[in-house]
Coordinates of C-alpha atoms in Angstrom, one line a residue:
M214 CA -13.6 -6.3 -12.1
E215 CA -13.8 -8.3 -8.9
V216 CA -10.7 -10.4 -8.2
T217 CA -10.7 -13.3 -5.7
R218 CA -8.6 -16.3 -5.1
Q219 CA -10.6 -18.2 -7.7
N220 CA -9.8 -15.9 -10.7
F221 CA -6.6 -14.2 -9.5
K222 CA -4.2 -16.3 -11.5
E223 CA -6.2 -15.8 -14.7
V224 CA -6.5 -12.0 -14.2
L225 CA -2.9 -11.3 -13.0
P226 CA -1.5 -11.0 -16.6
E227 CA -4.2 -8.5 -17.5
V228 CA -3.4 -6.4 -14.3
C229 CA 0.3 -6.4 -15.1
S230 CA -0.3 -5.4 -18.7
A231 CA -2.7 -2.6 -17.6
V232 CA -0.1 -1.2 -15.1
Q233 CA 2.6 -1.2 -17.8
E234 CA 0.4 0.7 -20.3
A235 CA -1.0 3.2 -17.8
D236 CA -0.2 6.9 -17.6
F237 CA -0.9 6.7 -13.9
I238 CA -2.4 4.4 -11.4
S239 CA -4.9 5.2 -8.6
I240 CA -5.3 3.0 -5.5
D241 CA -7.5 2.7 -2.4
G242 CA -7.7 0.3 0.5
E243 CA -10.3 -0.8 3.0
F244 CA -9.2 -1.8 6.5
T245 CA -10.6 -3.8 9.5
G246 CA -10.0 -0.8 11.7
I247 CA -8.0 2.4 12.3
S248 CA -6.9 2.6 16.0
D249 CA -6.4 -0.3 18.4
G250 CA -6.1 2.0 21.5
P251 CA -6.4 5.8 21.4
S252 CA -9.5 7.5 20.1
V253 CA -9.2 9.0 16.6
S254 CA -8.9 12.5 18.2
A255 CA -5.9 11.3 20.2
L256 CA -4.5 9.4 17.3
T257 CA -4.6 12.5 15.1
N258 CA -3.8 15.3 17.6
G259 CA -3.9 18.7 16.0
L260 CA -0.3 19.5 17.0
D261 CA 1.4 16.2 16.2
T262 CA 4.7 16.5 14.6
P263 CA 5.2 14.3 11.5
E264 CA 7.4 12.0 13.5
E265 CA 4.7 11.7 16.3
R266 CA 1.9 11.0 13.8
Y267 CA 3.9 8.3 12.0
T268 CA 4.8 6.7 15.3
K269 CA 1.2 6.7 16.4
L270 CA -0.1 5.2 13.2
R271 CA 2.7 2.6 13.1
K272 CA 2.0 1.5 16.7
H273 CA -1.8 1.6 16.7
S274 CA -3.0 1.0 13.1
M275 CA -0.7 -1.7 11.6
N276 CA -2.3 -4.7 13.4
F277 CA -5.5 -4.2 11.4
L278 CA -5.8 -5.9 8.0
L279 CA -6.0 -4.3 4.6
F280 CA -8.5 -6.7 3.2
Q281 CA -9.8 -5.0 0.1
F282 CA -7.5 -3.2 -2.4
G283 CA -8.6 -1.2 -5.4
V284 CA -6.4 -0.5 -8.4
C285 CA -7.5 1.6 -11.4
T286 CA -5.2 2.3 -14.3
F287 CA -5.7 5.3 -16.6
R288 CA -4.3 5.5 -20.1
Y289 CA -5.0 8.6 -22.3
D290 CA -6.0 8.0 -25.9
Q291 CA -5.0 11.2 -27.7
N292 CA -7.0 10.4 -30.8
Q293 CA -10.2 10.0 -29.0
S294 CA -9.5 12.5 -26.1
T295 CA -10.6 9.7 -23.8
Y296 CA -9.1 7.9 -20.8
I297 CA -9.1 4.1 -21.1
T298 CA -9.7 2.8 -17.6
K299 CA -9.2 -0.6 -16.1
A300 CA -10.5 -1.0 -12.5
F301 CA -9.8 -4.0 -10.3
N302 CA -11.3 -4.7 -6.9
F303 CA -9.1 -7.3 -5.0
Y304 CA -10.4 -9.2 -2.0
I305 CA -7.4 -10.1 0.2
F306 CA -7.0 -12.5 3.1
P307 CA -3.8 -14.2 4.4
K308 CA -5.0 -17.8 4.0
P309 CA -2.1 -20.2 5.0
F310 CA -1.5 -22.5 2.1
S311 CA 0.4 -25.0 4.2
R312 CA 1.3 -25.6 7.8
T313 CA 4.6 -23.9 7.4
S314 CA 3.0 -20.7 6.0
P315 CA 2.8 -17.6 8.2
D316 CA -0.4 -17.7 10.3
I317 CA -1.2 -14.0 10.3
K318 CA -3.0 -12.5 13.3
F319 CA -5.0 -9.3 12.9
I320 CA -7.7 -7.4 14.8
C321 CA -11.0 -5.8 14.0
Q322 CA -12.5 -2.5 15.2
S323 CA -16.3 -2.9 15.7
S324 CA -17.1 0.6 14.4
S325 CA -15.2 0.0 11.1
I326 CA -16.8 -3.4 10.6
D327 CA -20.2 -2.0 11.3
F328 CA -19.7 0.9 8.9
L329 CA -18.5 -1.4 6.1
A330 CA -21.4 -3.8 6.7
S331 CA -23.8 -0.8 6.3
Q332 CA -22.2 -0.1 2.9
G333 CA -22.9 -3.7 1.8
F334 CA -19.4 -5.0 2.2
D335 CA -19.2 -8.8 1.5
F336 CA -17.1 -10.2 4.4
N337 CA -17.8 -13.8 3.3
K338 CA -16.1 -13.1 0.1
V339 CA -13.0 -11.9 1.9
F340 CA -12.7 -14.9 4.3
R341 CA -13.7 -17.6 1.8
S342 CA -12.1 -16.3 -1.4
G343 CA -9.5 -13.7 -0.3
I344 CA -6.2 -13.7 -2.2
P345 CA -3.3 -14.7 -0.1
Y346 CA 0.0 -12.8 0.0
L347 CA 3.6 -13.0 1.3
T348 CA 6.3 -10.5 1.9
Q349 CA 9.6 -11.0 0.1
E350 CA 11.2 -12.3 3.3
E351 CA 8.4 -14.7 4.0
E352 CA 8.6 -16.0 0.4
S353 CA 12.4 -16.6 0.7
Q354 CA 12.0 -18.4 4.0
L355 CA 9.3 -20.8 2.5
R356 CA 11.4 -21.5 -0.5
E357 CA 14.4 -22.4 1.7
Q358 CA 12.2 -24.6 3.8
Y359 CA 11.0 -26.4 0.7
E360 CA 14.6 -27.0 -0.5
E361 CA 15.5 -28.4 2.9
R362 CA 12.4 -30.7 3.0
R363 CA 13.0 -31.9 -0.5
G364 CA 15.9 -34.0 0.7
Q365 CA 14.3 -35.2 3.9
I366 CA 11.9 -38.0 4.6
N367 CA 9.3 -37.0 7.2
G368 CA 5.6 -36.8 7.6
A369 CA 5.3 -33.2 8.6
G370 CA 4.0 -32.1 5.3
P371 CA 3.1 -33.1 1.7
V372 CA 6.5 -34.8 1.1
S373 CA 6.8 -37.7 -1.2
Y374 CA 8.7 -40.8 -0.2
T375 CA 11.9 -41.2 -2.2
P376 CA 13.5 -44.6 -1.7
T377 CA 17.2 -44.7 -0.9
S378 CA 19.6 -47.5 -1.1
G379 CA 20.5 -49.0 2.2
T380 CA 18.5 -51.0 4.7
G381 CA 19.2 -49.9 8.2
S382 CA 16.9 -50.5 11.1
C383 CA 14.3 -48.0 12.3
K384 CA 13.8 -47.5 16.0
V385 CA 10.1 -47.5 16.9
P386 CA 8.9 -46.6 20.4
E387 CA 7.3 -49.5 22.2
D388 CA 3.9 -47.9 22.4
Q389 CA 3.9 -47.5 18.6
R390 CA 5.2 -51.0 17.6
E391 CA 1.7 -52.5 17.2
F392 CA 0.7 -49.5 15.0
I393 CA 3.7 -49.9 12.7
R394 CA 3.3 -53.7 12.6
T395 CA -0.3 -53.2 11.3
V396 CA 1.0 -50.8 8.6
E397 CA 3.7 -53.3 7.5
Q398 CA 1.0 -56.0 7.1
K399 CA -1.1 -53.8 4.9
V400 CA 1.9 -52.9 2.8
E401 CA 2.7 -56.6 2.4
A402 CA -0.8 -57.3 1.3
L403 CA -0.6 -54.4 -1.3
L404 CA 2.5 -55.9 -2.8
K405 CA 0.9 -59.3 -3.2
N406 CA -2.5 -58.3 -4.6
S407 CA -3.5 -56.4 -7.8
D408 CA -4.3 -53.1 -6.1
Q409 CA -2.1 -50.2 -7.1
T410 CA -2.6 -47.8 -4.1
L411 CA -3.3 -48.1 -0.4
D412 CA -4.8 -45.2 1.7
L413 CA -3.9 -45.5 5.4
E414 CA -6.1 -44.1 8.2
P415 CA -5.4 -40.5 9.3
C416 CA -2.8 -40.4 12.0
T417 CA -0.5 -38.1 13.9
G418 CA 2.5 -36.3 12.5
F419 CA 4.8 -38.5 14.7
Q420 CA 3.1 -41.7 13.4
R421 CA 3.5 -40.5 9.8
K422 CA 7.2 -39.9 10.4
L423 CA 7.6 -43.4 11.7
I424 CA 5.8 -44.8 8.7
Y425 CA 8.2 -43.0 6.3
Q426 CA 11.2 -44.2 8.2
T427 CA 10.0 -47.8 8.4
L428 CA 9.1 -48.0 4.7
N429 CA 12.3 -46.4 3.7
S430 CA 14.3 -48.9 5.7
K431 CA 12.2 -52.1 4.7
Y432 CA 11.1 -51.3 1.2
P433 CA 13.8 -49.2 -0.5
K434 CA 12.3 -49.7 -4.0
G435 CA 9.0 -50.0 -5.7
L436 CA 6.9 -47.7 -3.4
H437 CA 5.8 -44.1 -3.6
V438 CA 4.6 -42.6 -0.3
E439 CA 2.9 -39.3 0.0
T440 CA 1.0 -37.3 2.7
L441 CA -2.4 -36.0 1.6
E442 CA -5.3 -34.2 3.2
T443 CA -9.0 -35.0 3.3
E444 CA -11.7 -32.4 2.8
K445 CA -11.8 -32.1 6.6
K446 CA -8.1 -31.2 6.6
E447 CA -7.2 -34.6 8.1
R448 CA -3.8 -35.8 7.0
F449 CA -3.2 -39.4 5.8
I450 CA -0.6 -41.4 3.9
Q451 CA -1.2 -42.9 0.5
I452 CA 1.1 -45.7 -0.7
S453 CA 1.5 -46.6 -4.4
K454 CA 3.3 -49.4 -6.3
V455 CA 5.6 -47.8 -8.9
D456 CA 8.6 -48.5 -11.0
E457 CA 11.7 -46.2 -11.0
E458 CA 10.5 -44.2 -14.0
E459 CA 7.1 -43.6 -12.5
R460 CA 8.7 -42.6 -9.2
R461 CA 10.8 -39.9 -10.9
R462 CA 7.7 -38.7 -12.8
R463 CA 5.8 -38.3 -9.6
E464 CA 8.7 -36.6 -7.9
Q465 CA 8.8 -34.0 -10.7
Q466 CA 5.0 -33.5 -10.5
K467 CA 5.4 -32.9 -6.7
Q468 CA 8.1 -30.3 -7.3
Q469 CA 5.9 -28.5 -9.8
R470 CA 3.0 -28.5 -7.4
E471 CA 5.2 -27.0 -4.7
Q472 CA 6.3 -24.2 -7.0
E473 CA 2.7 -23.5 -8.0
E474 CA 1.7 -23.5 -4.3
L475 CA 4.4 -21.0 -3.5
N476 CA 3.5 -18.8 -6.4
D477 CA -0.1 -18.9 -5.4
A478 CA 0.9 -18.0 -1.8
V479 CA 2.8 -14.9 -3.0
G480 CA -0.5 -13.9 -4.5
F481 CA -1.5 -10.2 -4.3
S482 CA 2.1 -9.1 -3.5
R483 CA 2.8 -9.6 -7.2
V484 CA 0.4 -6.8 -8.0
I485 CA 2.3 -4.4 -5.6
R486 CA 5.6 -5.5 -7.2
A487 CA 4.3 -4.8 -10.7
I488 CA 3.1 -1.3 -9.7
S489 CA 6.4 -0.6 -7.9
K490 CA 8.4 -1.9 -10.9
S491 CA 6.6 0.3 -13.3
G492 CA 7.7 3.5 -11.6
K493 CA 4.3 5.1 -12.6
L494 CA 2.7 7.9 -10.7
V495 CA 0.5 6.4 -7.9
V496 CA -2.5 8.5 -6.9
G497 CA -4.6 8.1 -3.8
H498 CA -6.9 10.1 -1.6
N499 CA -5.8 10.8 2.0
M500 CA -3.4 8.0 1.3
L501 CA -0.9 7.9 4.2
L502 CA -2.5 4.9 5.8
D503 CA -2.9 3.2 2.4
V504 CA 0.9 3.6 1.8
M505 CA 1.8 2.4 5.3
H506 CA -0.5 -0.6 5.2
T507 CA 0.6 -1.6 1.7
I508 CA 4.3 -1.6 2.6
H509 CA 3.7 -3.3 6.0
Q510 CA 1.5 -6.0 4.6
F511 CA 3.0 -6.8 1.3
C512 CA 6.7 -5.7 1.5
G513 CA 8.0 -5.9 5.0
P514 CA 7.8 -4.4 8.6
L515 CA 7.8 -0.6 8.8
P516 CA 10.9 0.9 10.3
E517 CA 10.7 2.8 13.6
E518 CA 12.0 6.1 12.3
L519 CA 10.0 8.4 10.0
D520 CA 13.0 9.2 7.8
D521 CA 13.6 5.5 7.3
F522 CA 10.0 5.0 6.4
K523 CA 10.2 7.8 3.8
E524 CA 13.2 6.1 2.2
V525 CA 11.5 2.7 2.1
A526 CA 8.2 4.2 0.8
M527 CA 10.0 6.1 -2.0
S528 CA 11.8 2.9 -3.0
V529 CA 8.4 1.1 -3.3
F530 CA 6.5 4.0 -4.9
P531 CA 8.9 6.6 -6.4
R532 CA 6.0 9.0 -7.3
L533 CA 3.0 9.6 -5.1
L534 CA 0.2 12.2 -5.4
D535 CA -2.5 12.7 -2.8
T536 CA -5.7 14.2 -4.2
K537 CA -6.9 15.4 -0.7
L538 CA -3.8 17.5 -0.3
M539 CA -4.1 18.7 -3.9
A540 CA -7.7 19.8 -3.3
S541 CA -6.8 21.5 0.0
T542 CA -4.1 23.8 -1.5
Q543 CA -4.0 26.6 -4.0
P544 CA -5.5 27.1 -6.6
F545 CA -8.2 24.7 -5.5
K546 CA -8.6 25.6 -1.9
E547 CA -10.8 28.6 -2.5
I548 CA -13.2 26.9 -4.8
I549 CA -13.5 23.4 -3.2
S550 CA -15.5 23.5 0.0
N551 CA -15.4 19.8 1.0
T552 CA -12.4 17.5 0.3
S553 CA -13.9 14.2 1.4
L554 CA -13.7 11.9 -1.6
A555 CA -17.4 11.6 -2.4
E556 CA -18.0 15.4 -2.1
L557 CA -14.9 16.2 -4.0
H558 CA -16.0 14.0 -6.9
K559 CA -19.3 15.8 -7.0
Q560 CA -17.8 19.3 -6.9
L561 CA -15.3 18.4 -9.6
R562 CA -18.1 17.6 -12.0
E563 CA -19.3 21.2 -11.9
N564 CA -17.9 24.5 -13.2
P565 CA -15.1 25.6 -13.4
F566 CA -14.1 21.9 -13.7
R567 CA -14.8 19.4 -16.3
S568 CA -15.3 15.6 -15.9
P569 CA -13.0 13.5 -18.1
T570 CA -14.4 11.2 -20.7
T571 CA -13.6 7.6 -19.9
E572 CA -14.0 4.3 -21.6
C573 CA -13.6 0.7 -20.3
P574 CA -12.5 -2.1 -22.6
E575 CA -15.0 -4.7 -23.4
G576 CA -15.0 -7.6 -20.9
L577 CA -14.0 -5.5 -18.0
R578 CA -16.4 -4.1 -15.4
S579 CA -17.1 -0.4 -15.8
Y580 CA -18.1 1.6 -12.8
D581 CA -21.1 4.0 -13.3
T582 CA -20.6 7.2 -11.2
S583 CA -24.4 7.8 -11.4
T584 CA -24.9 4.9 -8.9
E585 CA -22.3 5.5 -6.2
Q586 CA -20.5 2.4 -4.8
L587 CA -18.5 4.3 -2.2
H588 CA -16.2 2.3 0.1
E589 CA -15.7 -0.4 -2.5
A590 CA -12.0 -0.1 -3.0
G591 CA -12.1 -0.5 -6.7
Y592 CA -14.8 2.3 -7.1
D593 CA -13.0 4.6 -4.7
A594 CA -9.8 4.1 -6.7
F595 CA -11.7 4.9 -9.9
I596 CA -13.2 8.2 -8.7
T597 CA -9.9 9.2 -7.1
G598 CA -8.4 9.0 -10.6
L599 CA -11.2 11.0 -12.0
C600 CA -10.7 13.7 -9.3
F601 CA -7.0 13.9 -10.2
I602 CA -7.7 14.3 -13.9
S603 CA -10.2 17.1 -13.3
M604 CA -7.9 19.0 -11.1
A605 CA -4.8 18.4 -13.3
N606 CA -6.8 19.6 -16.4
Y607 CA -7.9 22.7 -14.4
L608 CA -4.3 23.7 -14.0
G609 CA -4.1 23.8 -17.8
S610 CA -6.4 26.8 -17.8
F611 CA -3.6 28.9 -16.3
L612 CA -1.4 28.3 -19.3
S613 CA -1.1 30.6 -22.3
P614 CA -2.7 29.4 -24.5
P615 CA -4.9 27.2 -22.1
K616 CA -4.6 23.4 -22.5
S617 CA -7.6 21.1 -21.9
H618 CA -5.5 18.0 -21.2
I619 CA -2.6 17.9 -18.7
S620 CA -0.4 14.8 -18.8
A621 CA 0.4 12.9 -15.6
R622 CA 4.0 13.7 -16.4
S623 CA 3.4 17.5 -16.6
K624 CA 5.7 19.8 -14.6
L625 CA 2.6 21.6 -13.4
L626 CA 2.0 18.6 -11.1
E627 CA 5.5 18.5 -9.6
P628 CA 4.7 20.7 -6.5
F629 CA 2.2 18.0 -5.5
Y630 CA 4.5 15.0 -5.9
N631 CA 5.4 12.9 -2.8
K632 CA 3.4 15.0 -0.3
L633 CA 0.8 13.1 1.7
F634 CA -2.0 14.8 3.5
L635 CA -1.7 14.9 7.3
M636 CA -5.2 14.8 8.7
R637 CA -6.2 17.2 11.4
V638 CA -2.7 18.8 12.0
I639 CA -3.3 22.5 12.5
D640 CA -0.1 23.9 10.9
I641 CA 1.5 21.1 8.9
P642 CA -0.6 20.2 5.9
Y643 CA 1.4 17.3 4.5
L644 CA 4.1 14.8 5.1
N645 CA 7.0 15.4 2.7
M646 CA 8.1 12.0 1.5
S647 CA 11.0 13.2 -0.5
G648 CA 12.5 15.9 1.7
P649 CA 12.4 17.6 5.1
D650 CA 9.0 18.4 6.6
L651 CA 7.7 21.8 7.4
Q652 CA 8.6 23.1 10.9
P653 CA 6.2 25.9 11.8
K654 CA 6.7 28.1 14.8
R655 CA 4.6 27.0 17.8
D656 CA 5.6 29.8 20.2
H657 CA 1.9 30.3 21.1
V658 CA 1.4 26.7 22.2
L659 CA 1.5 25.4 25.8
Y660 CA 1.9 21.8 27.0
V661 CA -0.4 21.3 30.0
T662 CA -0.4 18.3 32.4
F663 CA -3.3 17.9 34.9
P664 CA -5.3 15.3 36.9
K665 CA -7.1 12.6 35.0
E666 CA -10.5 13.9 36.2
W667 CA -10.1 17.2 34.2
K668 CA -12.3 17.8 31.2
T669 CA -12.0 20.3 28.3
S670 CA -14.2 22.8 30.3
D671 CA -11.6 22.8 33.1
L672 CA -8.9 23.9 30.6
Y673 CA -11.2 26.6 29.2
Q674 CA -11.8 27.9 32.7
L675 CA -8.1 27.8 33.5
F676 CA -7.2 29.9 30.5
S677 CA -10.4 32.0 30.5
A678 CA -8.4 35.2 31.0
F679 CA -6.5 34.7 27.7
G680 CA -9.5 34.9 25.4
N681 CA -10.0 32.4 22.6
I682 CA -7.9 29.2 23.0
Q683 CA -7.7 25.9 21.1
V684 CA -7.4 22.6 23.0
S685 CA -5.8 19.5 21.5
W686 CA -5.9 16.5 23.8
I687 CA -2.9 14.2 23.9
D688 CA -4.1 11.6 26.5
D689 CA -6.1 11.6 29.7
T690 CA -3.7 13.8 31.6
S691 CA -2.2 16.1 29.1
A692 CA -3.1 18.4 26.2
F693 CA -1.8 21.3 24.0
V694 CA -3.4 24.7 24.5
C695 CA -3.0 27.2 21.7
L696 CA -3.2 30.8 22.8
S697 CA -4.4 33.5 20.5
Q698 CA -1.3 35.7 21.1
T699 CA 2.3 34.7 21.6
E700 CA 2.8 37.5 24.2
Q701 CA 0.3 35.7 26.5
V702 CA 2.6 32.7 26.9
Q703 CA 5.0 34.2 29.5
I704 CA 2.0 35.5 31.4
A705 CA 0.5 32.0 31.6
M706 CA 3.8 30.6 32.6
N707 CA 4.2 33.1 35.4
T708 CA 0.7 32.7 36.8
S709 CA 1.2 28.9 36.9
R710 CA 4.5 28.9 38.7
Y711 CA 3.1 27.9 42.1
A712 CA 0.2 25.7 40.8
E713 CA 0.0 22.3 42.5
S714 CA -2.6 20.4 40.5
Y715 CA -1.3 21.2 37.0
R716 CA 1.9 22.1 35.2
I717 CA 2.5 24.2 32.2
Q718 CA 5.5 24.1 29.8
T719 CA 6.2 26.0 26.6
Y720 CA 6.2 24.0 23.4
A721 CA 10.0 24.3 23.2
E722 CA 10.4 22.9 26.7
Y723 CA 8.0 20.0 25.8
L724 CA 10.1 19.2 22.7
Q725 CA 13.3 19.3 24.6
S726 CA 12.1 16.9 27.3
R727 CA 10.9 14.5 24.6
Q728 CA 14.2 14.6 22.8
K729 CA 16.0 13.8 26.0
S730 CA 13.8 10.8 26.7
T731 CA 13.6 9.3 23.2
H732 CA 16.9 10.3 21.6
S733 CA 18.9 7.3 20.4
S734 CA 21.0 6.4 17.4
R735 CA 20.0 3.3 15.5
R736 CA 21.2 0.9 12.9
W737 CA 19.4 -1.9 11.2
T738 CA 20.0 -5.5 12.2
D739 CA 18.2 -8.7 11.4
D740 CA 16.1 -8.2 14.5
G741 CA 15.2 -4.6 13.7
W742 CA 16.7 -1.3 14.6
D743 CA 19.7 -1.4 17.0
A744 CA 20.0 1.6 19.3
S745 CA 23.8 1.5 19.4
Y746 CA 24.6 2.7 15.9
S747 CA 25.2 6.3 15.0
T748 CA 23.0 7.6 12.2
S749 CA 25.2 10.6 11.4
G750 CA 27.1 11.0 8.2
S751 CA 26.7 9.3 4.8
S752 CA 26.2 5.9 6.3
R753 CA 22.8 6.9 7.6
L754 CA 20.2 4.9 5.6
Q755 CA 21.8 4.4 2.3
A756 CA 19.0 1.7 2.8
V757 CA 17.0 2.2 0.1
K758 CA 19.0 4.3 -2.0
R759 CA 18.8 1.1 -4.1
S760 CA 15.2 1.0 -5.0
I761 CA 12.9 -1.9 -4.6
S762 CA 11.4 -0.8 -7.8
P763 CA 14.2 -0.4 -10.4
S764 CA 14.4 2.7 -12.6
L765 CA 12.0 3.5 -15.3
E766 CA 14.5 2.3 -17.9
E767 CA 13.8 -1.3 -16.8
Q768 CA 10.0 -1.0 -16.6
N769 CA 9.5 -3.3 -19.6
H770 CA 11.0 -6.3 -17.8
N771 CA 8.9 -8.9 -16.1
A772 CA 7.5 -7.6 -12.9
D773 CA 8.7 -10.6 -10.8
S774 CA 12.0 -11.5 -12.5
S775 CA 13.9 -8.4 -11.6
W776 CA 12.0 -7.5 -8.4
T777 CA 14.7 -6.4 -5.9
H778 CA 14.1 -8.1 -2.6
Y779 CA 12.7 -6.0 0.1
S780 CA 14.9 -7.8 2.5
S781 CA 17.9 -6.3 0.7
V782 CA 16.8 -2.9 1.9
K783 CA 17.5 -3.9 5.4
K784 CA 20.8 -5.5 4.6
M785 CA 22.1 -2.4 2.8
K786 CA 21.3 0.1 5.7
T787 CA 24.8 -0.3 7.1
D788 CA 26.7 -0.7 3.8
G789 CA 28.9 2.4 3.8
S790 CA 30.0 1.7 0.2
C791 CA 26.5 2.5 -1.1
S792 CA 27.0 6.1 -2.1
Q793 CA 24.5 6.6 -4.9
S794 CA 21.5 8.9 -4.2
Y795 CA 18.0 7.5 -4.5
A796 CA 17.4 9.9 -7.4
E797 CA 20.3 8.5 -9.3
V798 CA 19.4 4.9 -8.8
A799 CA 15.6 4.8 -8.7
G800 CA 15.0 7.4 -11.3
S801 CA 13.0 9.9 -9.1
C802 CA 12.8 13.4 -10.5
D803 CA 14.4 16.2 -8.7
W804 CA 11.0 17.6 -7.6
P805 CA 11.0 21.1 -6.1
R806 CA 11.5 21.1 -2.3
L807 CA 8.7 23.4 -1.2
Q808 CA 9.4 25.5 1.8
P809 CA 7.1 28.2 3.3
D810 CA 8.1 31.8 2.8
E811 CA 7.5 34.4 5.5
G812 CA 3.9 34.5 4.6
G813 CA 3.5 30.8 5.2
T814 CA 3.1 29.8 1.6
S815 CA 5.1 27.9 -0.9
V816 CA 5.4 28.9 -4.5
S817 CA 5.7 26.8 -7.6
P818 CA 8.3 28.0 -10.1
V819 CA 6.6 26.5 -13.1
Q820 CA 5.0 28.9 -15.6
E821 CA 4.5 26.7 -18.5
E822 CA 4.0 23.0 -18.9
V823 CA 6.7 20.7 -20.3
E824 CA 5.7 17.3 -21.5
P825 CA 8.8 15.3 -22.7
E826 CA 8.4 12.3 -24.9
E827 CA 8.0 9.0 -23.1
S828 CA 11.3 7.7 -24.2
S829 CA 13.3 10.8 -23.2
A830 CA 11.4 11.0 -19.9
N831 CA 12.5 7.4 -19.1
Q832 CA 16.1 8.1 -20.2
N833 CA 16.5 11.3 -18.3
Q834 CA 14.5 10.6 -15.2
G835 CA 17.3 8.9 -13.2
K836 CA 20.1 11.2 -14.4
R837 CA 19.5 14.5 -12.7
S838 CA 22.5 15.4 -10.6
R839 CA 23.5 18.1 -8.3
R840 CA 24.9 20.1 -11.2
H841 CA 21.3 20.2 -12.6
K842 CA 20.1 21.4 -9.2
K843 CA 22.6 24.2 -9.3
R844 CA 21.6 25.2 -12.9
K845 CA 18.0 25.2 -11.8
S846 CA 18.6 27.5 -8.9
D847 CA 20.8 29.8 -11.0
A848 CA 18.0 30.1 -13.5
S849 CA 15.4 30.9 -10.8
E850 CA 16.1 34.6 -11.0
T851 CA 14.6 34.7 -14.5
T852 CA 11.7 32.4 -13.7
P853 CA 8.3 34.0 -14.5
P854 CA 5.8 34.7 -11.7
A855 CA 4.2 31.8 -10.0
L856 CA 0.9 30.3 -11.3
F857 CA -0.3 29.2 -7.9
D858 CA 0.8 28.7 -4.4
V859 CA 1.5 25.1 -3.3
P860 CA 0.9 24.2 -0.6
Q861 CA -0.3 26.9 1.8
V862 CA 0.2 26.3 5.5
W863 CA -3.1 27.2 7.1

């Protein structure tokens, strides 16, 4: 279903209901660009650390706009062995609803716009009918402004004139006295004739303010004054003759309009809040940018540090699953040759996989996979969900006896939870959102700096004596060079000792120099992260140990009424009294923390699937403690052999 500003208010209850009923939710986003500076190869260097990749994306990708968002909910009907799907394709644009609304600035990348245009993307629909949005902090600020303005008499916005007792004089500048005298004459004529309203000519904000002050002083009763807009966005004042009862009625109507305007301005952010509140599994394909943009655009600014981002992301989306990572690891890696979304969907419709049976309720748009609509966010979200189901059900073939349907809550899927695919990183396949990231050895890697004129061929020539090498450019004057053997590193260092045009460092030396230049401790303030605060100890980012999305026990509450303010995340970062773990508060499962063994692979301890009842899952999800972790580790000695390796570091 296409959702624009025109039908959003009507469709929103259906979206929230679909989210609450879903077994899992798949998402996808379309952006106005990817990188505002570096090339994609530089933005995604093959030897980025997770921290470096996050910093690059935060710096160079967040000024683009996420302007189409796809949401598809999947609910399994056990009686029919069918998934009931509801797909929504949202057009999003930050249209200011008043002069005090945030006026969002964003940039476009010509290659991205050209590509979307070639796919038939309707840009007019975005700009004309896109759904607005506000972060929690922006909404709070606007509500405060409305409360302040309610008691003020000025012409800066759509404020009604409320007469007050008292007559006092109004000081009018000399150059405006003739203008105000003309207005007074028109008002006197209105009071004497049978007309009920008077529309003044459009004028400046300062003149409107003078009109309000003058009428308040000279005519304390019997008039209602309001600023309105013409179709051409010109602002003018309308004056009406009213009695006290009518004045109160109009004031109530004005307040109701203000609340409706604010609710409309919050717009699409309500959908994200409903998804977050539900605590449901959120599935995406290569979804790191989707998650970053969603938080940045609809929740609040991204923190500078990666660990802080992980905390915030887990508070918004307690369970994430990336189908690109899933398809790139065992047991799928050997049988799936291409993990791009379109190709993955094609391969998962063939043996040994099975396409799930889906059904769309009457009245909702149903996507037909026989006619591809790639790069429409709603369609991409739909086929992402289909890919997830096919791969999840394939895991059931390893069970004894085999199972044809694997629930989104199955323990077989736990190894894939909260791990987001890291594109083009050679030896770190994923960003671990709920734990420490993999730290592979890079003893065979050299950091080389050289003149700007150098090309890749110059680097190959420099290291020609060392056989096969791999070059990963950092910028115009530096690159990583991977040697085929660690023993060659010292030889390369020795031969470059007296070089004048270039310099070589080991990877360890490179990291050490970066840590010295960038190391600082931080704390959160109203203006951002302060570099003077120590992040050691338990006070470090208890941030978000209180989830933006409450625990699953609360998921039946209204999505907006109990939405925990995103701004409270920032305020809690220095609260030393907040000692609960995120798992205890937000209800996140104690998913296995996968670490590579000596062979570079991680192993799932799960041999058979466990599918608890919905009620018990909700009750127990937030109650796993360290004692449970200990029992689990004690029992690991008797755990049957692993079904499959997840994820393998390649």
